[in-house]
C-alpha cells in the first residue's frame, strides 16, 4: 500500500507544477506583465529525486536547494535520465 501511495504522490508533482504555472500566467496577465518576466523556483529541499524528476520531466529547470551536498547528490540523478 505504501508504494502505491508514493507513486500517487510522485504522479501529482507534475500536475501541481502545471497548476502553479497556470496560476502564474493568470496573475501575470492580471498585472499586465508577461509570464516570462516571472521566475518560478521549485524548492527541492528534502524532496526525493523521484518527485524532483517529475517536475523536471514536466519541463522545469530552475530548482532551489538549501545544501550543496543535496544538490550534488540529486542533480546527476535527475539530469542523467533525460
Short mmCIF file of N, CA, C and O in Angstrom, two decimals:
data_model
loop_
_atom_site.label_atom_id
_atom_site.label_comp_id
_atom_site.label_asym_id
_atom_site.label_seq_id
_atom_site.Cartn_x
_atom_site.Cartn_y
_atom_site.Cartn_z
N UNK A 1 0.82 -1.20 0.00
CA UNK A 1 0.00 0.00 0.00
C UNK A 1 0.86 1.26 0.00
O UNK A 1 0.56 2.21 -0.68
N UNK A 2 1.96 1.24 0.74
CA UNK A 2 2.83 2.42 0.82
C UNK A 2 3.42 2.77 -0.54
O UNK A 2 3.52 3.93 -0.90
N UNK A 3 3.81 1.77 -1.34
CA UNK A 3 4.37 2.02 -2.68
C UNK A 3 3.33 2.67 -3.58
O UNK A 3 3.64 3.57 -4.35
N UNK A 4 2.08 2.24 -3.49
CA UNK A 4 1.02 2.84 -4.30
C UNK A 4 0.80 4.29 -3.91
O UNK A 4 0.60 5.15 -4.76
N UNK A 5 0.83 4.58 -2.63
CA UNK A 5 0.68 5.95 -2.16
C UNK A 5 1.83 6.81 -2.64
O UNK A 5 1.64 7.93 -3.11
N UNK A 6 3.04 6.28 -2.58
CA UNK A 6 4.20 7.01 -3.05
C UNK A 6 4.10 7.32 -4.53
O UNK A 6 4.41 8.42 -4.98
N UNK A 7 3.66 6.36 -5.33
CA UNK A 7 3.51 6.57 -6.78
C UNK A 7 2.46 7.65 -7.05
O UNK A 7 2.63 8.48 -7.94
N UNK A 8 1.39 7.66 -6.28
CA UNK A 8 0.35 8.67 -6.47
C UNK A 8 0.88 10.06 -6.14
O UNK A 8 0.60 11.03 -6.85
N UNK A 9 1.66 10.16 -5.09
CA UNK A 9 2.25 11.45 -4.72
C UNK A 9 3.22 11.90 -5.81
O UNK A 9 3.21 13.04 -6.23
N UNK A 10 4.06 10.98 -6.28
CA UNK A 10 5.02 11.32 -7.33
C UNK A 10 4.29 11.79 -8.58
O UNK A 10 4.68 12.76 -9.20
N UNK A 11 3.23 11.12 -8.98
CA UNK A 11 2.48 11.50 -10.17
C UNK A 11 1.82 12.85 -10.01
O UNK A 11 1.60 13.56 -10.98
N UNK A 12 1.53 13.24 -8.79
CA UNK A 12 0.88 14.52 -8.53
C UNK A 12 1.83 15.70 -8.65
O UNK A 12 1.40 16.83 -8.85
N UNK A 13 3.13 15.45 -8.57
CA UNK A 13 4.10 16.55 -8.59
C UNK A 13 4.05 17.32 -9.90
O UNK A 13 4.05 18.55 -9.90
N UNK A 14 4.00 16.62 -11.02
CA UNK A 14 3.94 17.29 -12.33
C UNK A 14 2.64 18.07 -12.47
O UNK A 14 2.62 19.19 -12.98
N UNK A 15 1.55 17.49 -11.99
CA UNK A 15 0.26 18.19 -12.05
C UNK A 15 0.26 19.44 -11.19
O UNK A 15 -0.27 20.48 -11.60
N UNK A 16 0.85 19.35 -10.03
CA UNK A 16 0.94 20.52 -9.14
C UNK A 16 1.79 21.61 -9.79
O UNK A 16 1.45 22.79 -9.74
N UNK A 17 2.89 21.21 -10.41
CA UNK A 17 3.75 22.16 -11.11
C UNK A 17 2.97 22.87 -12.22
O UNK A 17 3.00 24.10 -12.32
N UNK A 18 2.25 22.12 -13.04
CA UNK A 18 1.47 22.73 -14.13
C UNK A 18 0.40 23.67 -13.59
O UNK A 18 0.14 24.73 -14.17
N UNK A 19 -0.19 23.33 -12.45
CA UNK A 19 -1.19 24.19 -11.83
C UNK A 19 -0.57 25.52 -11.39
O UNK A 19 -1.15 26.59 -11.61
N UNK A 20 0.61 25.46 -10.80
CA UNK A 20 1.29 26.68 -10.37
C UNK A 20 1.65 27.54 -11.57
O UNK A 20 1.47 28.76 -11.56
N UNK A 21 2.12 26.92 -12.65
CA UNK A 21 2.47 27.66 -13.86
C UNK A 21 1.23 28.37 -14.42
O UNK A 21 1.30 29.54 -14.81
N UNK A 22 0.10 27.68 -14.45
CA UNK A 22 -1.15 28.32 -14.92
C UNK A 22 -1.51 29.52 -14.06
O UNK A 22 -1.90 30.57 -14.57
N UNK A 23 -1.38 29.37 -12.74
CA UNK A 23 -1.71 30.48 -11.84
C UNK A 23 -0.76 31.65 -12.03
O UNK A 23 -1.17 32.81 -11.96
N UNK A 24 0.50 31.36 -12.29
CA UNK A 24 1.47 32.43 -12.56
C UNK A 24 1.09 33.16 -13.84
O UNK A 24 1.12 34.39 -13.88
N UNK A 25 0.72 32.42 -14.86
CA UNK A 25 0.31 33.06 -16.12
C UNK A 25 -0.91 33.95 -15.91
O UNK A 25 -0.96 35.06 -16.45
N UNK A 26 -1.88 33.47 -15.16
CA UNK A 26 -3.07 34.27 -14.88
C UNK A 26 -2.72 35.52 -14.08
O UNK A 26 -3.21 36.61 -14.38
N UNK A 27 -1.88 35.38 -13.07
CA UNK A 27 -1.50 36.53 -12.25
C UNK A 27 -0.71 37.54 -13.07
O UNK A 27 -0.91 38.75 -12.93
N UNK A 28 0.18 37.05 -13.91
CA UNK A 28 0.97 37.95 -14.76
C UNK A 28 0.05 38.72 -15.69
O UNK A 28 0.20 39.95 -15.85
N UNK A 29 -0.89 38.03 -16.29
CA UNK A 29 -1.84 38.69 -17.20
C UNK A 29 -2.64 39.75 -16.46
O UNK A 29 -2.81 40.86 -16.95
N UNK A 30 -3.12 39.42 -15.27
CA UNK A 30 -3.90 40.37 -14.47
C UNK A 30 -3.09 41.60 -14.10
O UNK A 30 -3.63 42.70 -13.96
N UNK A 31 -1.77 41.41 -13.93
CA UNK A 31 -0.90 42.52 -13.54
C UNK A 31 -0.31 43.25 -14.75
O UNK A 31 0.47 44.18 -14.59
N UNK A 32 -0.69 42.82 -15.95
CA UNK A 32 -0.18 43.46 -17.15
C UNK A 32 1.28 43.13 -17.44
O UNK A 32 1.99 43.92 -18.06
N UNK A 33 1.71 41.99 -16.97
CA UNK A 33 3.09 41.55 -17.18
C UNK A 33 3.09 40.27 -18.00
O UNK A 33 2.11 39.54 -18.03
N UNK A 34 4.23 40.01 -18.62
CA UNK A 34 4.38 38.75 -19.34
C UNK A 34 4.84 37.67 -18.38
O UNK A 34 5.64 37.95 -17.47
N UNK A 35 4.38 36.45 -18.56
CA UNK A 35 4.80 35.37 -17.66
C UNK A 35 6.31 35.11 -17.74
O UNK A 35 6.90 34.62 -16.78
N UNK A 36 6.94 35.48 -18.85
CA UNK A 36 8.38 35.30 -18.99
C UNK A 36 9.17 36.23 -18.05
O UNK A 36 10.36 36.05 -17.85
N UNK A 37 8.48 37.22 -17.47
CA UNK A 37 9.14 38.15 -16.54
C UNK A 37 9.18 37.59 -15.11
O UNK A 37 9.75 38.22 -14.22
N UNK A 38 8.58 36.44 -14.90
CA UNK A 38 8.48 35.86 -13.57
C UNK A 38 9.25 34.54 -13.56
O UNK A 38 9.10 33.72 -14.46
N UNK A 39 10.08 34.37 -12.55
CA UNK A 39 10.85 33.12 -12.44
C UNK A 39 10.28 32.27 -11.32
O UNK A 39 10.20 32.70 -10.17
N UNK A 40 9.91 31.07 -11.67
CA UNK A 40 9.44 30.09 -10.70
C UNK A 40 10.62 29.23 -10.28
O UNK A 40 11.27 28.60 -11.12
N UNK A 41 10.91 29.21 -8.99
CA UNK A 41 11.97 28.38 -8.45
C UNK A 41 11.30 27.26 -7.65
O UNK A 41 10.63 27.52 -6.66
N UNK A 42 11.47 26.04 -8.12
CA UNK A 42 10.92 24.88 -7.41
C UNK A 42 11.90 24.50 -6.31
O UNK A 42 13.06 24.21 -6.57
N UNK A 43 11.44 24.52 -5.08
CA UNK A 43 12.30 24.20 -3.94
C UNK A 43 12.27 22.69 -3.74
O UNK A 43 11.24 22.12 -3.43
N UNK A 44 13.43 22.10 -3.94
CA UNK A 44 13.50 20.63 -3.90
C UNK A 44 14.10 20.09 -2.61
O UNK A 44 14.30 18.88 -2.49
N UNK A 45 14.36 20.98 -1.66
CA UNK A 45 14.97 20.51 -0.41
C UNK A 45 14.08 19.48 0.28
O UNK A 45 12.86 19.61 0.28
N UNK A 46 14.69 18.48 0.78
CA UNK A 46 14.06 17.35 1.49
C UNK A 46 13.15 16.50 0.61
O UNK A 46 12.54 15.57 1.09
N UNK A 47 13.07 16.79 -0.67
CA UNK A 47 12.21 16.02 -1.56
C UNK A 47 13.02 14.91 -2.24
O UNK A 47 14.18 15.12 -2.59
N UNK A 48 12.41 13.75 -2.43
CA UNK A 48 13.14 12.67 -3.09
C UNK A 48 13.36 12.96 -4.58
O UNK A 48 12.61 13.72 -5.19
N UNK A 49 14.37 12.33 -5.13
CA UNK A 49 14.70 12.52 -6.54
C UNK A 49 13.51 12.20 -7.43
O UNK A 49 13.28 12.88 -8.44
N UNK A 50 12.70 11.22 -7.06
CA UNK A 50 11.55 10.85 -7.89
C UNK A 50 10.58 12.01 -8.06
O UNK A 50 10.02 12.22 -9.15
N UNK A 51 10.37 12.80 -7.01
CA UNK A 51 9.49 13.97 -7.10
C UNK A 51 10.12 15.07 -7.94
O UNK A 51 9.46 15.69 -8.78
N UNK A 52 11.40 15.32 -7.72
CA UNK A 52 12.11 16.34 -8.49
C UNK A 52 12.10 15.96 -9.97
O UNK A 52 11.87 16.80 -10.84
N UNK A 53 12.27 14.68 -10.24
CA UNK A 53 12.29 14.20 -11.63
C UNK A 53 10.94 14.43 -12.32
O UNK A 53 10.89 14.77 -13.50
N UNK A 54 9.85 14.27 -11.61
CA UNK A 54 8.51 14.53 -12.18
C UNK A 54 8.42 15.96 -12.69
O UNK A 54 7.94 16.21 -13.79
N UNK A 55 8.87 16.90 -11.89
CA UNK A 55 8.79 18.31 -12.26
C UNK A 55 9.79 18.62 -13.38
O UNK A 55 9.48 19.34 -14.32
N UNK A 56 10.96 18.02 -13.31
CA UNK A 56 11.97 18.18 -14.37
C UNK A 56 11.41 17.66 -15.70
O UNK A 56 11.53 18.32 -16.74
N UNK A 57 10.79 16.49 -15.67
CA UNK A 57 10.20 15.91 -16.88
C UNK A 57 9.06 16.76 -17.43
O UNK A 57 8.77 16.71 -18.62
N UNK A 58 8.41 17.53 -16.56
CA UNK A 58 7.33 18.42 -16.99
C UNK A 58 7.88 19.69 -17.62
O UNK A 58 7.11 20.54 -18.08
N UNK A 59 9.22 19.83 -17.65
CA UNK A 59 9.83 20.96 -18.34
C UNK A 59 10.51 22.01 -17.48
O UNK A 59 11.09 22.95 -18.00
N UNK A 60 10.43 21.86 -16.18
CA UNK A 60 11.02 22.88 -15.30
C UNK A 60 12.52 22.65 -15.13
O UNK A 60 12.97 21.51 -15.07
N UNK A 61 13.29 23.75 -15.07
CA UNK A 61 14.74 23.62 -14.94
C UNK A 61 15.33 24.48 -13.83
O UNK A 61 16.53 24.47 -13.61
N UNK A 62 14.53 25.22 -13.09
CA UNK A 62 15.05 26.11 -12.05
C UNK A 62 14.64 25.56 -10.68
O UNK A 62 13.48 25.66 -10.28
N UNK A 63 15.61 24.97 -9.98
CA UNK A 63 15.37 24.35 -8.68
C UNK A 63 16.23 25.01 -7.62
O UNK A 63 17.33 25.48 -7.91
N UNK A 64 15.74 25.01 -6.40
CA UNK A 64 16.49 25.54 -5.28
C UNK A 64 16.74 24.47 -4.24
O UNK A 64 15.85 23.68 -3.95
N UNK A 65 17.93 24.44 -3.71
CA UNK A 65 18.33 23.50 -2.66
C UNK A 65 18.94 24.30 -1.52
O UNK A 65 19.60 25.31 -1.76
N UNK A 66 18.78 23.86 -0.30
CA UNK A 66 19.41 24.52 0.84
C UNK A 66 20.86 24.14 1.01
O UNK A 66 21.67 24.95 1.44
N UNK A 67 21.17 22.90 0.68
CA UNK A 67 22.52 22.40 0.96
C UNK A 67 23.20 21.93 -0.32
O UNK A 67 22.61 21.20 -1.11
N UNK A 68 24.43 22.35 -0.50
CA UNK A 68 25.20 21.98 -1.69
C UNK A 68 25.26 20.47 -1.84
O UNK A 68 25.12 19.94 -2.95
N UNK A 69 25.44 19.75 -0.75
CA UNK A 69 25.56 18.29 -0.83
C UNK A 69 24.29 17.66 -1.42
O UNK A 69 24.37 16.72 -2.19
N UNK A 70 23.12 18.17 -1.06
CA UNK A 70 21.88 17.63 -1.64
C UNK A 70 21.83 17.89 -3.13
O UNK A 70 21.42 17.04 -3.90
N UNK A 71 22.27 19.07 -3.56
CA UNK A 71 22.32 19.38 -4.99
C UNK A 71 23.29 18.45 -5.70
O UNK A 71 22.97 17.90 -6.76
N UNK A 72 24.45 18.24 -5.11
CA UNK A 72 25.45 17.36 -5.71
C UNK A 72 24.90 15.94 -5.84
O UNK A 72 25.15 15.26 -6.83
N UNK A 73 24.13 15.49 -4.86
CA UNK A 73 23.56 14.15 -4.90
C UNK A 73 22.41 14.03 -5.91
O UNK A 73 22.32 13.04 -6.62
N UNK A 74 21.55 15.04 -5.96
CA UNK A 74 20.34 14.94 -6.79
C UNK A 74 20.55 15.28 -8.26
O UNK A 74 19.97 14.64 -9.13
N UNK A 75 21.33 16.30 -8.54
CA UNK A 75 21.44 16.80 -9.91
C UNK A 75 21.82 15.72 -10.93
O UNK A 75 21.16 15.60 -11.96
N UNK A 76 22.83 14.91 -10.69
CA UNK A 76 23.16 13.89 -11.68
C UNK A 76 22.05 12.85 -11.86
O UNK A 76 21.85 12.34 -12.96
N UNK A 77 21.33 12.57 -10.80
CA UNK A 77 20.25 11.57 -10.87
C UNK A 77 19.08 12.09 -11.70
O UNK A 77 18.40 11.32 -12.38
N UNK A 78 18.84 13.38 -11.66
CA UNK A 78 17.73 13.96 -12.40
C UNK A 78 18.11 14.17 -13.86
O UNK A 78 17.43 13.71 -14.76
N UNK A 79 19.22 14.83 -14.10
CA UNK A 79 19.57 15.20 -15.48
C UNK A 79 20.14 14.03 -16.29
O UNK A 79 20.05 14.06 -17.51
N UNK A 80 20.67 13.00 -15.66
CA UNK A 80 21.25 11.89 -16.40
C UNK A 80 20.19 11.01 -17.04
O UNK A 80 20.48 10.24 -17.94
N UNK A 81 18.97 11.12 -16.59
CA UNK A 81 17.90 10.28 -17.13
C UNK A 81 17.19 10.91 -18.31
O UNK A 81 16.29 10.32 -18.87
N UNK A 82 17.59 12.11 -18.70
CA UNK A 82 16.92 12.83 -19.78
C UNK A 82 17.05 12.11 -21.10
O UNK A 82 18.00 11.51 -21.44
#
